[in-house]
PDB file of C-alpha atoms in Angstrom:
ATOM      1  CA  UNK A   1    -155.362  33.098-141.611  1.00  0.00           C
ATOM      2  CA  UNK A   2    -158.931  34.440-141.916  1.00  0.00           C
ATOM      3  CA  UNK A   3    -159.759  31.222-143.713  1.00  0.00           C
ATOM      4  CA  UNK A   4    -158.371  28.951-141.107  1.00  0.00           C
ATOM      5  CA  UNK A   5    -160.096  30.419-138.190  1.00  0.00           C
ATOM      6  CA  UNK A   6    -163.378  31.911-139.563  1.00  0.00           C
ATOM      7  CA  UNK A   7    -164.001  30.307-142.754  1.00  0.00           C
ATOM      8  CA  UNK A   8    -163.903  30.758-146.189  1.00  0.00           C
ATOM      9  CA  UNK A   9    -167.221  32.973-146.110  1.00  0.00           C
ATOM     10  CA  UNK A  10    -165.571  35.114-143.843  1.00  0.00           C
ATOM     11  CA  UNK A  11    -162.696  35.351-146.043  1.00  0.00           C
ATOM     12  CA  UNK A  12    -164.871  36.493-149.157  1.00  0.00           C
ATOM     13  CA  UNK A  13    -167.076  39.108-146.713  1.00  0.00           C
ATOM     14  CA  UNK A  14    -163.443  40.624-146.499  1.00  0.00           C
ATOM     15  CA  UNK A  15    -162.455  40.736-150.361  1.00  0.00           C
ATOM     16  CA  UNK A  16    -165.608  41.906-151.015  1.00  0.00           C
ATOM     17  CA  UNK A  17    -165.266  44.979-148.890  1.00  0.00           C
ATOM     18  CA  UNK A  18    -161.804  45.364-150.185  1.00  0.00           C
ATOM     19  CA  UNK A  19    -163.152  45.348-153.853  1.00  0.00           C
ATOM     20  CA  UNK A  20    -165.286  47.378-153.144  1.00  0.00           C
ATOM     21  CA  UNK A  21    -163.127  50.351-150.573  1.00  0.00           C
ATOM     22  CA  UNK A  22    -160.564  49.910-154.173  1.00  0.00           C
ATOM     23  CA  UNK A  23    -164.263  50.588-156.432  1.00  0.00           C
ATOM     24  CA  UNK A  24    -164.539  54.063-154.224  1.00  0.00           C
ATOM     25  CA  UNK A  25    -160.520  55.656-154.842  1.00  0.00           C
ATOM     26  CA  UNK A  26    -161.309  55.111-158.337  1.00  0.00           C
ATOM     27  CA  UNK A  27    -163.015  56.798-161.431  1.00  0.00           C
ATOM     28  CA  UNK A  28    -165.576  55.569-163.515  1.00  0.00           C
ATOM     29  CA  UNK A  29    -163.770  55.411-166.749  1.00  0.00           C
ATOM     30  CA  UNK A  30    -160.941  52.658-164.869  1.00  0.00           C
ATOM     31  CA  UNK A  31    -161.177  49.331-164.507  1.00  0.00           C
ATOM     32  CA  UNK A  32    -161.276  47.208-161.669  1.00  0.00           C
ATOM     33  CA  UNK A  33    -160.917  43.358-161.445  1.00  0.00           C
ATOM     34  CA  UNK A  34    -160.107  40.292-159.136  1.00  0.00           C
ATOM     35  CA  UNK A  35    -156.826  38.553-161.006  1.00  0.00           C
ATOM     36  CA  UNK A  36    -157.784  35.769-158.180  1.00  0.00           C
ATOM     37  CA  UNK A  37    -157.355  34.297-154.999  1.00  0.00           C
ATOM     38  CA  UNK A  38    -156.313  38.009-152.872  1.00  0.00           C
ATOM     39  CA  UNK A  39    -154.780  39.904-156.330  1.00  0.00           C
ATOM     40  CA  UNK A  40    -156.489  42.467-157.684  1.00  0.00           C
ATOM     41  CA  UNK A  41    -155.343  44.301-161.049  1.00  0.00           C
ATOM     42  CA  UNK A  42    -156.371  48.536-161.497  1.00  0.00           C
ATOM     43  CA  UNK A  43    -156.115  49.733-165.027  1.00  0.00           C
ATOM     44  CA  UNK A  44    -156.336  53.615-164.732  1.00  0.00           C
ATOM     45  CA  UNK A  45    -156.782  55.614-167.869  1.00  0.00           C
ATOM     46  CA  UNK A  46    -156.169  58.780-168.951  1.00  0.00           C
ATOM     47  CA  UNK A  47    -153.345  59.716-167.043  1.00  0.00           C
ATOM     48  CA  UNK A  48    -151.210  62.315-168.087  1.00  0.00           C
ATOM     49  CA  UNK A  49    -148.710  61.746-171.404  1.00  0.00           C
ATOM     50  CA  UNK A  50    -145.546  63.155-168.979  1.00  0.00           C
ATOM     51  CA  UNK A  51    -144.286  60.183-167.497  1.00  0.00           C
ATOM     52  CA  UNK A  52    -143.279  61.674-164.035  1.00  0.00           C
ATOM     53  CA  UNK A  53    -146.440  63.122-163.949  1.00  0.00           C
ATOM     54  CA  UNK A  54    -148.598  59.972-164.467  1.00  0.00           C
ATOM     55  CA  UNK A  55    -146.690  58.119-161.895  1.00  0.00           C
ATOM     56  CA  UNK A  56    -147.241  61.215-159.703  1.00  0.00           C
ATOM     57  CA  UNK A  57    -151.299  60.406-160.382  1.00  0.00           C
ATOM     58  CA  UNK A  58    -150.986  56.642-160.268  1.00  0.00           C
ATOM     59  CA  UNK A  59    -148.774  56.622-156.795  1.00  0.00           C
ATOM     60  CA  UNK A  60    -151.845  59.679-155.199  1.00  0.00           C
ATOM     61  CA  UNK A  61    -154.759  56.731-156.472  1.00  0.00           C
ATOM     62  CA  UNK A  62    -152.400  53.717-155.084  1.00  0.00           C
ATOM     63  CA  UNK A  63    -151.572  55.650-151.588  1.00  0.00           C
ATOM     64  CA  UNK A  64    -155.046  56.523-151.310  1.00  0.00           C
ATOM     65  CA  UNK A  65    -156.030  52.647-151.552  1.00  0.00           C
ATOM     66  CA  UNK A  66    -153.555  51.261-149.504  1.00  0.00           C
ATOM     67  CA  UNK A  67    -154.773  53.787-146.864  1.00  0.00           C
ATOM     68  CA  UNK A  68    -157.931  52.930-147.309  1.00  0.00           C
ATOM     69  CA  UNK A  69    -157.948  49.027-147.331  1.00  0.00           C
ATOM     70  CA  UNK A  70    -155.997  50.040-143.683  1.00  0.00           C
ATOM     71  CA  UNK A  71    -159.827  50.851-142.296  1.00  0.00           C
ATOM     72  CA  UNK A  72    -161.069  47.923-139.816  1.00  0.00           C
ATOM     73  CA  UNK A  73    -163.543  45.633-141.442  1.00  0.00           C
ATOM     74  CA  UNK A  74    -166.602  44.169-139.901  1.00  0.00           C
ATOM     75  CA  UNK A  75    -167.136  40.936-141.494  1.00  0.00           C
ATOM     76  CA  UNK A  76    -170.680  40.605-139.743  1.00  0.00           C
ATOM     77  CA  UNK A  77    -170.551  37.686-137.757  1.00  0.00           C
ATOM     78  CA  UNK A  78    -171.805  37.805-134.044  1.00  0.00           C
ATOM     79  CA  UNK A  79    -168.451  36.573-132.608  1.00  0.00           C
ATOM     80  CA  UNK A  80    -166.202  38.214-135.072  1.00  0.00           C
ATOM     81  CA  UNK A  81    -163.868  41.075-134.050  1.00  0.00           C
ATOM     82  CA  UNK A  82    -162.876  44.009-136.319  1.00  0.00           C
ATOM     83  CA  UNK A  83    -160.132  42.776-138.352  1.00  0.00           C
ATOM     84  CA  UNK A  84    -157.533  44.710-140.595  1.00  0.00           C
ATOM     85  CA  UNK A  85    -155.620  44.033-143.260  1.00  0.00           C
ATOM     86  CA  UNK A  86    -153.244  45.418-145.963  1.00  0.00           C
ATOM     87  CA  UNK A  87    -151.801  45.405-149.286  1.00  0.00           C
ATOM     88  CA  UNK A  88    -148.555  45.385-151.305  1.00  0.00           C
ATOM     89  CA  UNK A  89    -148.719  46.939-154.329  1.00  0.00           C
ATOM     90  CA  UNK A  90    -147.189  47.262-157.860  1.00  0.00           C
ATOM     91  CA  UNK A  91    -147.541  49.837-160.447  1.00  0.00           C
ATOM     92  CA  UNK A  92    -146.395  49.706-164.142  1.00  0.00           C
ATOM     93  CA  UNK A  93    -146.867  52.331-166.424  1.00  0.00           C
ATOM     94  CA  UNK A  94    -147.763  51.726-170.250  1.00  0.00           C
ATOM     95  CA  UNK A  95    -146.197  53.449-172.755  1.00  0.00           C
ATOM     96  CA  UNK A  96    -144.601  53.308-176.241  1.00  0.00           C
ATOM     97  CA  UNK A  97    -141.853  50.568-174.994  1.00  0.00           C
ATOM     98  CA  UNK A  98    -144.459  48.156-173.150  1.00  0.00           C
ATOM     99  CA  UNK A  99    -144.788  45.149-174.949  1.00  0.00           C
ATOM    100  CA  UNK A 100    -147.740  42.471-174.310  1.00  0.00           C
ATOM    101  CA  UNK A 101    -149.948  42.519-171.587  1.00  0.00           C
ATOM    102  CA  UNK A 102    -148.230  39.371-170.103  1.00  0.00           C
ATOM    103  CA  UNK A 103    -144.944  41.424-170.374  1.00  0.00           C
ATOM    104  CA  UNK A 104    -146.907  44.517-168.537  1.00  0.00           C
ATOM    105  CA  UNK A 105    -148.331  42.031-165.650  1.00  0.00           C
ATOM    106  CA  UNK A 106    -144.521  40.379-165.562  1.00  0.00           C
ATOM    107  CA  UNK A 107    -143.277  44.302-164.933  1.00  0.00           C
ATOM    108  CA  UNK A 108    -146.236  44.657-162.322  1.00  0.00           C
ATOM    109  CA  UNK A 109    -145.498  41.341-160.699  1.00  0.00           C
ATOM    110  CA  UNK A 110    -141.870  42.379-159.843  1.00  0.00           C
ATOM    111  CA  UNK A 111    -143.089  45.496-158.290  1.00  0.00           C
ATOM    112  CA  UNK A 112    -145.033  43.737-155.770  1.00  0.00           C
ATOM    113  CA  UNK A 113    -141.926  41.260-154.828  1.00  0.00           C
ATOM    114  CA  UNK A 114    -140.193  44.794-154.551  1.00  0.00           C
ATOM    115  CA  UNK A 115    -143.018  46.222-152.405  1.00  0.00           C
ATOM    116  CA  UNK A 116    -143.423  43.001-150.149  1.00  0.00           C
ATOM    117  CA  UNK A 117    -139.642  43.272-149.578  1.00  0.00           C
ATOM    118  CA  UNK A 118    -139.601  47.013-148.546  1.00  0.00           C
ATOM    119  CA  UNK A 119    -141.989  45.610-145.661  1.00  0.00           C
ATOM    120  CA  UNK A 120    -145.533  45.395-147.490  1.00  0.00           C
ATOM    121  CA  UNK A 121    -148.042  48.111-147.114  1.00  0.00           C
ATOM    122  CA  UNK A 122    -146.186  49.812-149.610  1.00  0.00           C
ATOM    123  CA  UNK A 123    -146.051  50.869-153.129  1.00  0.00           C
ATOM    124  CA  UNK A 124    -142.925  50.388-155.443  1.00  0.00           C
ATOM    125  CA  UNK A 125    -142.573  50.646-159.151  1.00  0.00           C
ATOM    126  CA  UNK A 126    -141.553  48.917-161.999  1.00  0.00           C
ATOM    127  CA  UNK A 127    -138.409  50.231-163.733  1.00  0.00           C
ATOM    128  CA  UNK A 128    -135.553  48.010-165.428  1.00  0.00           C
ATOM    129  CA  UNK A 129    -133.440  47.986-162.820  1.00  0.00           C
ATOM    130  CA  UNK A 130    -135.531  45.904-160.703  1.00  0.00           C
ATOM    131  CA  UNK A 131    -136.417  43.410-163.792  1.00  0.00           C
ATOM    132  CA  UNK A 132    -132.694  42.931-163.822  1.00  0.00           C
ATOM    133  CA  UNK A 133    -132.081  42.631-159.853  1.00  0.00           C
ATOM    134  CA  UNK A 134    -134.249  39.477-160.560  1.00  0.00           C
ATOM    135  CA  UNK A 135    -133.004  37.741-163.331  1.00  0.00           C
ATOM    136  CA  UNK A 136    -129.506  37.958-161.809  1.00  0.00           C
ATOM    137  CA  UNK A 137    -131.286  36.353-158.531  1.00  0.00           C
ATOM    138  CA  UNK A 138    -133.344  33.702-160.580  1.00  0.00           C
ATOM    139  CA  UNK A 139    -129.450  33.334-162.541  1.00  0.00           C
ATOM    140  CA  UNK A 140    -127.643  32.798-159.171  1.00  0.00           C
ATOM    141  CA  UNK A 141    -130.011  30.170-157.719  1.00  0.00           C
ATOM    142  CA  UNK A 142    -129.966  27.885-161.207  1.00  0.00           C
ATOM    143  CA  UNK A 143    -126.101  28.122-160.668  1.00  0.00           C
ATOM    144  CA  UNK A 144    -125.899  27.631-157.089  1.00  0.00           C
ATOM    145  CA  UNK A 145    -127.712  23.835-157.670  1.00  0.00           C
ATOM    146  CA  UNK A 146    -125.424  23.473-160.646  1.00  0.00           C
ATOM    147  CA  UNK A 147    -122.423  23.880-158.221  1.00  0.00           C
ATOM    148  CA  UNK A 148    -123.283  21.873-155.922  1.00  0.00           C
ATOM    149  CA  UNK A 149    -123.894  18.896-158.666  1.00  0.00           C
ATOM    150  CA  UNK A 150    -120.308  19.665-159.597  1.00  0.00           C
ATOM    151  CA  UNK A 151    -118.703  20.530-156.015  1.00  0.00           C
ATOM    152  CA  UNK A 152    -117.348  23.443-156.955  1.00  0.00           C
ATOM    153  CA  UNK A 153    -117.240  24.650-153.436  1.00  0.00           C
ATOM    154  CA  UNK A 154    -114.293  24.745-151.177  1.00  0.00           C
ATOM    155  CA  UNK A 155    -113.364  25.075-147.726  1.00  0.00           C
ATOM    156  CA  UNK A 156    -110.809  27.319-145.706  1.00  0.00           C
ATOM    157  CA  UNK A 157    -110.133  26.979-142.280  1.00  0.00           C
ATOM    158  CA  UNK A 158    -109.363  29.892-140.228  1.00  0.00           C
ATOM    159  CA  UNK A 159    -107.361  29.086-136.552  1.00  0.00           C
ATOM    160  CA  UNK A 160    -109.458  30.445-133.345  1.00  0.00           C
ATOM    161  CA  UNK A 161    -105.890  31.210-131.194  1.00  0.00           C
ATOM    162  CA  UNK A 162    -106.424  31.800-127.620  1.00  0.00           C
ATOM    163  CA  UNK A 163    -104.784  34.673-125.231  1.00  0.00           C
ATOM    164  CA  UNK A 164    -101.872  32.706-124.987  1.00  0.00           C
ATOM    165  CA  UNK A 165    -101.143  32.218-128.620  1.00  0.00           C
ATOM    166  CA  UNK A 166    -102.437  28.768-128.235  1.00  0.00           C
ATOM    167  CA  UNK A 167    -104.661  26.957-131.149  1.00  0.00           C
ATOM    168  CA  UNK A 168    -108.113  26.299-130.087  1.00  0.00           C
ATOM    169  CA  UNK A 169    -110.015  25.041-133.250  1.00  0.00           C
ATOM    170  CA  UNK A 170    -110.760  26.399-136.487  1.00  0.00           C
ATOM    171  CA  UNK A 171    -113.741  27.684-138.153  1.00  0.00           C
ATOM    172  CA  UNK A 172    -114.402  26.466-141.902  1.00  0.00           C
ATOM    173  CA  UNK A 173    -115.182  29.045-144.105  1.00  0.00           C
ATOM    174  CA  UNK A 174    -117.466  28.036-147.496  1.00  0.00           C
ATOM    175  CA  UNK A 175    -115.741  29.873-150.928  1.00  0.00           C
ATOM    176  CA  UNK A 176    -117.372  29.138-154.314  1.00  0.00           C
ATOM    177  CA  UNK A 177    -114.741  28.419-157.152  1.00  0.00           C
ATOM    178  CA  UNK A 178    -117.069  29.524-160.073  1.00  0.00           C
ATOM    179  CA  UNK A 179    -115.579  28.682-163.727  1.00  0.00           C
ATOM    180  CA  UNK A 180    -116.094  31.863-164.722  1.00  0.00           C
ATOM    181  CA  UNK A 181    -116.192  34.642-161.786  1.00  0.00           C
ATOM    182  CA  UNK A 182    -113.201  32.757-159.665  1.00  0.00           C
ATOM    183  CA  UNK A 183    -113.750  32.651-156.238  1.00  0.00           C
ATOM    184  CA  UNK A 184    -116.342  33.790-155.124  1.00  0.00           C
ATOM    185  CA  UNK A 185    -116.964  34.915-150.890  1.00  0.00           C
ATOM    186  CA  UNK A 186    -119.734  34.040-148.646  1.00  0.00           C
ATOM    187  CA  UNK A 187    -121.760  36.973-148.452  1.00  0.00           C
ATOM    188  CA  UNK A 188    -122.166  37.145-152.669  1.00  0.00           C
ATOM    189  CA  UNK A 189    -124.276  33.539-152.411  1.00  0.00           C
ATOM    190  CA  UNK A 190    -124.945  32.434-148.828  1.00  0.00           C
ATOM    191  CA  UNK A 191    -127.873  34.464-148.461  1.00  0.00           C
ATOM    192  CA  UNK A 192    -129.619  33.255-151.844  1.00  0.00           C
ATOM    193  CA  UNK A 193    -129.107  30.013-150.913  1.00  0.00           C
ATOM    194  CA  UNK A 194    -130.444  30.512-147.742  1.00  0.00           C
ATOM    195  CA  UNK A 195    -133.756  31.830-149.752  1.00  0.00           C
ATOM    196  CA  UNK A 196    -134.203  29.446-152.477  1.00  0.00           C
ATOM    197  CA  UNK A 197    -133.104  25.730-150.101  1.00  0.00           C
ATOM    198  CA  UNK A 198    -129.822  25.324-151.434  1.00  0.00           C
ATOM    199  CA  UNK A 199    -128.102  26.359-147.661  1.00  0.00           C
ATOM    200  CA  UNK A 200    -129.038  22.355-146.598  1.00  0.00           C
ATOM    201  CA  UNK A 201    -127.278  20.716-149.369  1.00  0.00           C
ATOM    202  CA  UNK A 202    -124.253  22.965-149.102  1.00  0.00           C
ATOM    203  CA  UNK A 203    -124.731  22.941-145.336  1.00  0.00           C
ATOM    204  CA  UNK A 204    -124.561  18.799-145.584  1.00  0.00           C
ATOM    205  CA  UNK A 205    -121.313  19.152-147.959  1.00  0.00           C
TER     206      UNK A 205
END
């Protein structure tokens, strides 16, 4: 939005500050860097070898960011206003188990989706759980388009009676006859397909 109605140097003056607001909660021995576009990645070292306790320290440095990038910021230009902004963030913790650092950026990536779901501004970590909440999604939406390539959808059709007993219409309900779960209700897939475009197609069916 800052782009689109100040320009693009007004949208750097802005990461710049926030680089450098992130550059002050941290230490000297951590590294700081712009992943690109508005993503920045925070490597902190030395954290504690307890687990609980080095997400205690990692969630004190990430709360003390997000509170921080909160701050107004004067992006210098005669007409400009204070603006604000804020951040979702995700937090993975390396240990003996973490595999590659695309597999530790994968684990930090879902934490954000998590975090931008709980309402950004927030912080939410990585733990398998969540990994698996995903693939489950990302396994759903592959087989919602497969079912409706292979109409495995039916419809019910539930009478709206009047005071007097009298039939007035009927609603049509949408089940999914899945090959291997049965049927399955409404509420299990509607909402997916709502989120990934499938709700058209099945709405047009």
């Amino acid at each position: 939005d800052l782009n689109d109605t100040l320009g693009h140097d007004a949208g750097d003056a802005l990461l710049c500050q926030m680089a450098a607001r992130i550059s002050e909660c941290t230490r000297a021995q951590d590294t700081l860097a712009r992943q690109g576009g508005d993503e920045f990645v925070l490597l902190l070292v030395d954290l504690s070898q307890l687990p609980t306790e080095a997400a205690r320290q990692a969630q004190q440095v990430g709360q003390k960011i997000l509170t921080r990038l909160r701050d107004p910021y004067s992006l210098g230009t005669p007409t400009a206003l204070p603006c604000q902004s804020s951040a979702s963030m995700g937090v993975a913790l390396i240990d003996a188990q973490t595999g590659s650092r695309d597999e530790l950026f994968k684990q930090a990536d879902l934490a954000i989706y998590q975090a931008k779901a709980s309402g950004r501004n927030t912080l939410r970590f990585f733990n398998p759980a969540m990994q698996a909440q995903v693939l489950a999604r990302t396994t759903l939406e592959a087989d919602l388009q497969r079912a409706l390539a292979a109409q495995e959808f039916v419809l019910f059709y539930q009478p709206q009676v009047g005071v007097d007993g009298e039939t007035l219409g009927f609603e049509a309900l949408v089940r999914w006859q899945h090959p291997q779960q049965g049927l399955v209700p409404p509420n299990a897939f509607i909402p997916v397909a709502e989120a990934c475009g499938a709700i058209l197609p099945l709405g047009r069916w």
